[in-house]
Backbone as numpy.savetxt, mean C-alpha at the origin, in Angstrom:
# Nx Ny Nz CAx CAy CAz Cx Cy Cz
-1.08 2.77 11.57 -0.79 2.09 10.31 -1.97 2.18 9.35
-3.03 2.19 9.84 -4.49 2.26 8.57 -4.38 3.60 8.45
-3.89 4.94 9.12 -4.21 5.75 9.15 -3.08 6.26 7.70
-1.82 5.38 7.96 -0.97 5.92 7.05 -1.56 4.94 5.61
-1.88 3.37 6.05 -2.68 3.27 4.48 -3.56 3.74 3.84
-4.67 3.85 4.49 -5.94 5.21 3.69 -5.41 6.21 3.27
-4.53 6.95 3.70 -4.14 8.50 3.43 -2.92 8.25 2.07
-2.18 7.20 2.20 -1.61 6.86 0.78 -2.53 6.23 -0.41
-3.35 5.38 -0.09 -4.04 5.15 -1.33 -4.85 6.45 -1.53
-5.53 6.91 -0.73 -6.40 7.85 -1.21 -5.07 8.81 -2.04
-4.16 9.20 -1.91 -3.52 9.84 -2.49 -3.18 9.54 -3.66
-2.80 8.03 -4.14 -2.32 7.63 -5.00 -3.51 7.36 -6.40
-4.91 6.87 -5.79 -6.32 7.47 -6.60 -6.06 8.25 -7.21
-6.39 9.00 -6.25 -7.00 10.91 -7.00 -5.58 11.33 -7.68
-4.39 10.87 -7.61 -3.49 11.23 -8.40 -3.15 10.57 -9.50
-3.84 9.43 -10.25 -3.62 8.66 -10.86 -5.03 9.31 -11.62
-6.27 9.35 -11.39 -7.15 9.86 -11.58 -6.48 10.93 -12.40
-6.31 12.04 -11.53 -6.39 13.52 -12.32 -5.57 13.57 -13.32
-4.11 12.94 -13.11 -2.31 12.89 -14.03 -2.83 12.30 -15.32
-4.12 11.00 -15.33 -4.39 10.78 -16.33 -5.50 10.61 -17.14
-6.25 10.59 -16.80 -7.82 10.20 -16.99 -8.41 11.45 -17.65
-7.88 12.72 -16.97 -8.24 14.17 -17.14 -7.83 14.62 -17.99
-5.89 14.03 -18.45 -5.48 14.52 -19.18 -5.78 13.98 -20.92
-6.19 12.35 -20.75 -6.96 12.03 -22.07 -7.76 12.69 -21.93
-8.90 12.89 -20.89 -10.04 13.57 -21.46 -9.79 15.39 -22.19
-8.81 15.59 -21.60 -8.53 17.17 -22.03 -7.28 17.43 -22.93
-7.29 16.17 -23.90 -5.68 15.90 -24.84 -4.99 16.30 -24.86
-4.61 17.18 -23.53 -2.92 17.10 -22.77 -2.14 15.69 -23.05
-2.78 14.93 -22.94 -1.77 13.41 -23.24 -1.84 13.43 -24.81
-2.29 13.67 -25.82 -2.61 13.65 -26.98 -1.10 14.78 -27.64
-1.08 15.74 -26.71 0.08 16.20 -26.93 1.74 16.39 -26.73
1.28 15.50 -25.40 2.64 15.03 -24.92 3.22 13.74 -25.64
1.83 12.78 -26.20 2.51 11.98 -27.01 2.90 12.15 -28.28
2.35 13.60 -29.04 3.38 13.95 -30.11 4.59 14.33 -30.18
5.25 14.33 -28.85 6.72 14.35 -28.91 7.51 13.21 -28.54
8.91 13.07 -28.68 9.12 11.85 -28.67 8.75 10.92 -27.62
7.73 10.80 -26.86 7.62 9.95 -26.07 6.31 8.80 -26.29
6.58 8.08 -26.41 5.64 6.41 -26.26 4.53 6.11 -24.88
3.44 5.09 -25.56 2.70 5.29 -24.72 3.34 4.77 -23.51
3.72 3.36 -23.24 4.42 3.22 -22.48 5.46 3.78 -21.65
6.22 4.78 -21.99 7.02 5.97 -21.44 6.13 6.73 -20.24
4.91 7.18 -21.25 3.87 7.75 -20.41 3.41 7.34 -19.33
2.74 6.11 -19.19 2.48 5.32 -18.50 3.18 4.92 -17.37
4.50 4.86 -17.49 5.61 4.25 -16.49 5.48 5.65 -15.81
5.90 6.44 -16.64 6.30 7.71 -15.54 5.33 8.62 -14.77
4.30 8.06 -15.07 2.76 8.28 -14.40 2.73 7.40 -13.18
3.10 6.35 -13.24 3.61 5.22 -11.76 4.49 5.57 -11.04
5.46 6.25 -11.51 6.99 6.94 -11.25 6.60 8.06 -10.20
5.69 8.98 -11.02 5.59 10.10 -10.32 4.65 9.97 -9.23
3.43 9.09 -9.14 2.49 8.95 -8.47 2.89 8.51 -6.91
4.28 7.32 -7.33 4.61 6.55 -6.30 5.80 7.94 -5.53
6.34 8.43 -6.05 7.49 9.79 -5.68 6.45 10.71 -4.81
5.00 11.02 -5.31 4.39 11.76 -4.48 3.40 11.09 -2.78
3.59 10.00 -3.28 3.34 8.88 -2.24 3.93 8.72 -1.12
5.43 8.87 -1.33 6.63 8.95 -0.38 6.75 10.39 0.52
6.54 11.07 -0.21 6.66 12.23 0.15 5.69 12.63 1.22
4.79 11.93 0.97 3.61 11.88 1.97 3.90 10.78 3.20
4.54 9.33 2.77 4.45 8.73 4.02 5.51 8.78 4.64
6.42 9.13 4.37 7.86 9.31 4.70 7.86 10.24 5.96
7.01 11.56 5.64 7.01 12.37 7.44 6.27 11.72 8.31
5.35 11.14 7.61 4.09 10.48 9.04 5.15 9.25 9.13
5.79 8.21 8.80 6.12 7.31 9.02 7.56 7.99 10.22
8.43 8.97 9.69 8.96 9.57 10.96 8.10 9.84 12.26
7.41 10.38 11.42 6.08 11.12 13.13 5.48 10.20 13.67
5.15 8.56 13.22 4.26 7.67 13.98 5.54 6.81 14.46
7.19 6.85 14.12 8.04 6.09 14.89 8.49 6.81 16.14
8.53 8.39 15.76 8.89 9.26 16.91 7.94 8.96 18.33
6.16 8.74 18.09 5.48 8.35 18.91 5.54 7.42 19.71
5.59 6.26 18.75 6.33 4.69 19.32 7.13 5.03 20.64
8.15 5.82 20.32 9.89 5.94 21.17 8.94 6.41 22.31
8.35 7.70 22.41 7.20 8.31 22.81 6.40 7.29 24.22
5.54 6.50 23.31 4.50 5.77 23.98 4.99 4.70 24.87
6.59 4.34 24.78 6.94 3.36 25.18 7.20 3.90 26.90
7.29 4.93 27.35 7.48 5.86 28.55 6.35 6.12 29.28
5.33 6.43 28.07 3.95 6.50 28.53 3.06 5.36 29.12
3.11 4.34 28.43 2.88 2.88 29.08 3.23 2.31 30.30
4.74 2.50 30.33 5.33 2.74 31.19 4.88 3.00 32.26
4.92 4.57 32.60 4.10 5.00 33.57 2.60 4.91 33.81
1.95 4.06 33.28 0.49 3.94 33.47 0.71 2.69 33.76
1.10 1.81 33.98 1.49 0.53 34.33 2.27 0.23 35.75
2.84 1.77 36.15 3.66 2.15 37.44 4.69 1.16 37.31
5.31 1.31 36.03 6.76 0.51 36.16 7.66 1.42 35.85
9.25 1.31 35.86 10.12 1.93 35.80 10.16 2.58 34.46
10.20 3.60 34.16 10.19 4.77 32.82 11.34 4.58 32.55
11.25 3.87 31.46 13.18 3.77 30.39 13.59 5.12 30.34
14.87 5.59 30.17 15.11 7.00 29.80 15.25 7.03 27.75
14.87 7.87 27.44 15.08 8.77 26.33 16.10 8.09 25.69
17.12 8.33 26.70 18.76 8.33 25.81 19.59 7.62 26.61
20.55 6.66 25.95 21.50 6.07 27.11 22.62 6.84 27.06
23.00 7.42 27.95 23.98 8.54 28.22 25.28 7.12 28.66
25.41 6.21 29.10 26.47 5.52 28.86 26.81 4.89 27.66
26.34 4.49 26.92 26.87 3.69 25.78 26.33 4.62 24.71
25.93 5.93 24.85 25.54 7.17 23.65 25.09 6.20 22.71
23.50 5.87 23.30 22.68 5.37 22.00 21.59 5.77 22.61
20.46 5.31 21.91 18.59 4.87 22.23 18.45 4.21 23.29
18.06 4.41 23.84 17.44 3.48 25.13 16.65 2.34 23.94
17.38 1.09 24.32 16.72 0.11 23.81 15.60 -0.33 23.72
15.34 -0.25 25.26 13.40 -0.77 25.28 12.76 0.41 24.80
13.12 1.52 24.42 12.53 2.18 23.36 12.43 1.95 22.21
13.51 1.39 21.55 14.08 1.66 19.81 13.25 0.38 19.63
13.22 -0.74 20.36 12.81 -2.18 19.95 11.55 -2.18 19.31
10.54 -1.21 20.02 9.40 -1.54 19.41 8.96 -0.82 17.63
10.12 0.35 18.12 10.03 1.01 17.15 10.64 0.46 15.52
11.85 -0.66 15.96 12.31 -1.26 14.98 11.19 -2.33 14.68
10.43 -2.74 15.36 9.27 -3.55 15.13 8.31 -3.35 14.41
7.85 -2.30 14.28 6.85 -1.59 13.67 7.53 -0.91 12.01
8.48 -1.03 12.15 9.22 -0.95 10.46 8.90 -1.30 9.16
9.28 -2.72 9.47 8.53 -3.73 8.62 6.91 -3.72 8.51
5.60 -3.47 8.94 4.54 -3.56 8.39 4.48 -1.63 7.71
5.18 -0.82 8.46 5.39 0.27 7.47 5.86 0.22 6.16
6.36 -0.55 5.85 7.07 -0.85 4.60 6.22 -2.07 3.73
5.50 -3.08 4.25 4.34 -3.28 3.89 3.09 -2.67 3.39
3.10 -1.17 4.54 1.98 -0.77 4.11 2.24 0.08 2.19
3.62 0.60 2.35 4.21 0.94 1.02 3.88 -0.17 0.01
4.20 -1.09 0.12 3.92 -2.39 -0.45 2.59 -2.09 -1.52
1.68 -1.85 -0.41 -0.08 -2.14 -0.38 -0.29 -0.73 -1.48
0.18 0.23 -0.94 -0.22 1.16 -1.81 0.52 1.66 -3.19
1.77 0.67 -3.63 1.76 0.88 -4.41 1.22 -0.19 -5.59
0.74 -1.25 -5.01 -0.27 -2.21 -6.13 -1.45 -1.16 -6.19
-2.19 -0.88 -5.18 -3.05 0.51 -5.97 -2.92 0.89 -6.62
-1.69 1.86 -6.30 -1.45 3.00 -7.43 -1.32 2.19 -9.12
-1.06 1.08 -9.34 -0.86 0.44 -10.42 -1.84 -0.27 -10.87
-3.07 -0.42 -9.85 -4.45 -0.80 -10.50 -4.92 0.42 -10.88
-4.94 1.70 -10.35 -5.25 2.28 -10.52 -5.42 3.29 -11.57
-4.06 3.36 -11.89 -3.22 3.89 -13.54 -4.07 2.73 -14.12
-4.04 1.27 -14.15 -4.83 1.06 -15.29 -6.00 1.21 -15.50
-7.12 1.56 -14.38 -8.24 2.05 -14.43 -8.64 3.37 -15.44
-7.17 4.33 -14.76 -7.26 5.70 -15.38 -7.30 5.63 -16.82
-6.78 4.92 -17.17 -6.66 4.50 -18.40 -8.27 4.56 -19.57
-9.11 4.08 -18.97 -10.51 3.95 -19.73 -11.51 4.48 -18.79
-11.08 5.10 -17.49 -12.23 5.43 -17.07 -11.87 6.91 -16.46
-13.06 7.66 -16.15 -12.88 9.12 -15.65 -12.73 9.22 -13.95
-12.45 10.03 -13.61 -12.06 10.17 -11.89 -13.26 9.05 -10.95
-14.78 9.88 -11.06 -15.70 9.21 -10.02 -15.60 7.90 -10.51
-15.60 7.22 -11.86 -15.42 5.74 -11.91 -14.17 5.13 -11.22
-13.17 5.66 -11.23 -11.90 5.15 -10.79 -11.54 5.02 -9.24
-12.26 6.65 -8.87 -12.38 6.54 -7.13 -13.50 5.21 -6.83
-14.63 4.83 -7.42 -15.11 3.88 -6.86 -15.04 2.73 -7.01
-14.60 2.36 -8.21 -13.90 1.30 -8.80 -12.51 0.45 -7.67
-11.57 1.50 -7.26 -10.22 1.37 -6.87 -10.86 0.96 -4.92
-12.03 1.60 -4.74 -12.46 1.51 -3.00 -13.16 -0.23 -3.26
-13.70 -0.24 -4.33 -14.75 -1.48 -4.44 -13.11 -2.78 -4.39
-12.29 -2.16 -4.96 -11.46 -3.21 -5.14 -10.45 -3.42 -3.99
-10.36 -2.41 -3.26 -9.78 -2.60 -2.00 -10.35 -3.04 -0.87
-11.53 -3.07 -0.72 -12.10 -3.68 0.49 -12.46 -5.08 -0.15
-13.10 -5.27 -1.79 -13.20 -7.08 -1.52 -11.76 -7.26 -1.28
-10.44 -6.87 -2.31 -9.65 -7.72 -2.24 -8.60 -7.74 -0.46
-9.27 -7.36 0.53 -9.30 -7.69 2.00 -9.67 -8.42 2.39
-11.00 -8.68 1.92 -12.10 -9.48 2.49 -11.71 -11.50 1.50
-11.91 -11.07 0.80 -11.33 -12.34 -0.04 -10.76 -13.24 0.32
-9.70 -13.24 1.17 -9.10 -14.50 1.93 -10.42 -15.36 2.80
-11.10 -14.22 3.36 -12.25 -14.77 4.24 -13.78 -15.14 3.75
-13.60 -15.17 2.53 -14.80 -15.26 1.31 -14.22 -16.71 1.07
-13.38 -17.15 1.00 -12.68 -18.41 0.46 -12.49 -19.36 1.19
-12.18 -19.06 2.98 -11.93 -19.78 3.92 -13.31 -20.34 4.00
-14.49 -19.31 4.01 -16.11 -19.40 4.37 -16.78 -20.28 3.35
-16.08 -20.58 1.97 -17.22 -21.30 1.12 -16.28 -22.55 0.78
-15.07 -22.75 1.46 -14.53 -23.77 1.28 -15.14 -25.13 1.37
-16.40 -25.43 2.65 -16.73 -26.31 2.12 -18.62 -25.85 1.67
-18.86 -24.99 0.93 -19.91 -25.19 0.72 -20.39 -25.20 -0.76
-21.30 -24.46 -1.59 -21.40 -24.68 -2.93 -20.48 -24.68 -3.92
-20.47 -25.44 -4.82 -19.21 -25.24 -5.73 -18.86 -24.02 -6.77
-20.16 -23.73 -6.88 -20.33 -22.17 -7.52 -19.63 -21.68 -7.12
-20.26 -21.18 -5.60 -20.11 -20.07 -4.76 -18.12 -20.01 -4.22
-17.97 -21.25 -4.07 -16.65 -21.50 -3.67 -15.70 -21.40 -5.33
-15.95 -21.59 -6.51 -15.44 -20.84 -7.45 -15.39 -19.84 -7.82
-16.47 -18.80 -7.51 -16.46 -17.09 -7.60 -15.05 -17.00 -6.78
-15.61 -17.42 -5.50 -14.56 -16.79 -4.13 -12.94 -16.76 -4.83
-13.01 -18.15 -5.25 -11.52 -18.25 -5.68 -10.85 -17.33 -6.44
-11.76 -17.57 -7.41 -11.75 -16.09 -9.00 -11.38 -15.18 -8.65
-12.36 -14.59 -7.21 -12.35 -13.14 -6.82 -10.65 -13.09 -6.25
-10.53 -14.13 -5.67 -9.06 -14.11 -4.81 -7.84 -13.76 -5.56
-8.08 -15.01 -6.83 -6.94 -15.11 -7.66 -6.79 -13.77 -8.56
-8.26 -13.25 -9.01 -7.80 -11.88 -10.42 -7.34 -10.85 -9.44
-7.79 -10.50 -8.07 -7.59 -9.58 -7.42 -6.84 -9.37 -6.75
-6.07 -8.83 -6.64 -4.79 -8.39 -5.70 -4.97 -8.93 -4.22
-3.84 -9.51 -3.64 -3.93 -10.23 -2.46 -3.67 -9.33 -1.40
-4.21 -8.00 -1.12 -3.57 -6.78 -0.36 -4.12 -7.72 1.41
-4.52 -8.38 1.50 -4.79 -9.53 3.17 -2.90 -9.63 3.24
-2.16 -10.00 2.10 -1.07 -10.36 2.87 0.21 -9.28 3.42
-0.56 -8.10 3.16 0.69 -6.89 3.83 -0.10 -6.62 4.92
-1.25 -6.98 5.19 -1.07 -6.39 6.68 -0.81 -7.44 7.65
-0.12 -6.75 8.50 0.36 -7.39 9.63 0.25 -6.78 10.62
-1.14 -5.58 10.81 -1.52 -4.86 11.83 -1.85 -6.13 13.55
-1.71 -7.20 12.79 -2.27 -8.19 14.17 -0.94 -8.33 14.81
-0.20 -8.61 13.59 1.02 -9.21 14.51 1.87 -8.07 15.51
1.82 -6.93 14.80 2.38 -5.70 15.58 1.90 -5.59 16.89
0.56 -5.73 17.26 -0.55 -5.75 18.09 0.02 -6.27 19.37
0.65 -7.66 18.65 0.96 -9.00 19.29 2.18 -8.99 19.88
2.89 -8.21 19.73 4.61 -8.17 19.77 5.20 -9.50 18.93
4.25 -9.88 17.58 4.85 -10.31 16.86 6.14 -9.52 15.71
7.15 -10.27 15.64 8.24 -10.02 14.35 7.81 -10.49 13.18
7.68 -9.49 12.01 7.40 -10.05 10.79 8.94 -10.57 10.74
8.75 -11.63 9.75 10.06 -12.77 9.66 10.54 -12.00 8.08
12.10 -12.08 7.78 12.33 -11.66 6.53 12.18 -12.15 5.58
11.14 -13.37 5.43 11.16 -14.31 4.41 9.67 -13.99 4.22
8.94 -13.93 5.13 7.63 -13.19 4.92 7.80 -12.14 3.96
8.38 -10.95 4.82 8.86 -9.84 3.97 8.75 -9.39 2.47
10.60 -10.61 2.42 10.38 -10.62 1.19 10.01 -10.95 -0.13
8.57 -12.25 0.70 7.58 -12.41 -0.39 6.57 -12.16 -1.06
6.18 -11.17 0.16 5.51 -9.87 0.35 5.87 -9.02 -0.85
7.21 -8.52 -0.82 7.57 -7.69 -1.38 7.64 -8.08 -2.90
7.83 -9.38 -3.36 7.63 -9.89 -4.54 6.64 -10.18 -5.60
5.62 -10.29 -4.20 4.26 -10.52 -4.21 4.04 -9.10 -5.18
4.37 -7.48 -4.47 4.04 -6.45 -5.01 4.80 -6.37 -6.38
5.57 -6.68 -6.16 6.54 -6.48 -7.54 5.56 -7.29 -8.51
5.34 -8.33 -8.85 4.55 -8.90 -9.86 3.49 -8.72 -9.91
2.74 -8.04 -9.11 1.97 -7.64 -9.11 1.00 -6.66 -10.13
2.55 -5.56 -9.19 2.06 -4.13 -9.79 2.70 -4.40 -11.41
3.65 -4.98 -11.94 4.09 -5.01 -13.28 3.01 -5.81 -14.14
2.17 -7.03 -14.00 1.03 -6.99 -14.28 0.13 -5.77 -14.22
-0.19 -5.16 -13.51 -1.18 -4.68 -13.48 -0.40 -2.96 -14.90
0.62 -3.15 -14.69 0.99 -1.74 -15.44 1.07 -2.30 -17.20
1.38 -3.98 -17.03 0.96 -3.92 -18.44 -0.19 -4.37 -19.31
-1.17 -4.37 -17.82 -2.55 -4.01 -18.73 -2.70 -3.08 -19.17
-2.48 -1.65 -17.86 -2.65 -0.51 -18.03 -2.06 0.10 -19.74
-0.95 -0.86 -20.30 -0.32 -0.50 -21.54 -1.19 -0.94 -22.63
-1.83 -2.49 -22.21 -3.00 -2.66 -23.30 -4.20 -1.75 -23.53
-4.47 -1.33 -22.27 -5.95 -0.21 -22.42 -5.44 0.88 -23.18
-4.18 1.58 -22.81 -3.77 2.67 -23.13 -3.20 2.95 -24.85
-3.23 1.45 -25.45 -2.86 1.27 -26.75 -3.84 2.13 -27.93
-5.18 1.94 -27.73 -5.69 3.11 -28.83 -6.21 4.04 -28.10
């Protein structure tokens, strides 16, 4: 799961980076907006396309790390010297269950991790916006590891200076809450993300990223 979130944000960066940042700097956008299209047009379909090339990317590994799952569940198995589920239930022509289970388990923080990377990709477009690639790649890493760390910046100064415990907050509140899509513990755990989690999670991104795209429209205004 980190392996499929690093490899999507990093993707969604450097593609948000180059689609736009490069193209103000090299007034390719200067010319695409002399035809009928608006900045905002631009902008959206710069999120559009970023997040389309995103998929495309996690969509085989997310096949290839469930295929493993089905996989590992045999392998455990036998290193444990317990009975090896079969593959396939040749009576009721399905999945061997104690296979599919874990694999349906692991769904939901995949779809989380989508979650996670596409509030990136939408801080990120607004970054692109006023700043050039190396600012944006370090800008977008600086903002992904505090806004991880942040829940635990807040728990830690809860009771101590009032300063210090108002930064924390600040930092919590302006910054994207990316602590609440992972659920790499609970997977761990043979915990079930619950669908109410889910889908507040998922709401969470939604308002998120639409904030963050209509800053990206204020920067992008002159």
């Amino acid at each position: 799961l980190a392996t499929i979130l690093i490899s999507g944000v990093l993707l969604a960066v450097w593609t948000a980076s180059t689609s736009i940042s490069q193209e103000i700097e090299g007034r390719t956008a200067m010319t695409l907006l002399s035809k009928p299209i608006n900045r905002r047009q631009f902008i959206v379909g710069k999120y559009v396309g970023i997040l389309q090339a995103v998929l495309l990317l996690i969509l085989p590994l997310v096949v290839a790390f469930c295929a493993l799952i089905y996989f590992k569940v045999g392998y455990d198995a036998r290193e444990q010297s317990k009975e090896i589920p079969e593959f396939f239930d040749l009576e009721n022509m399905r999945p061997n269950m104690d296979r599919l289970l874990p694999v349906l388990q692991a769904i939901p923080p995949m779809f989380l991790v989508l979650c996670e990377i596409a509030v990136m990709a939408a801080v990120s477009v607004a970054i692109s916006t006023r700043a050039p690639l190396v600012v944006n790649m370090t800008s977008s890493f600086a903002i992904f590891v505090i806004a991880h760390i942040a829940p635990v910046l807040v728990q830690q100064e809860s009771g101590g200076l009032e300063p210090v415990r108002f930064v924390a907050n600040l930092i919590a509140i302006a910054l994207p809450g990316l602590e609440f899509f992972n659920t790499q513990t609970a997977v761990s755990t043979d915990t079930i993300v619950e669908p109410v989690y889910l889908g507040t999670a998922v709401l969470y991104c939604a308002c998120y990223s639409t904030m963050a795209i209509l800053l990206a429209f204020i920067l992008f205004e002159d």
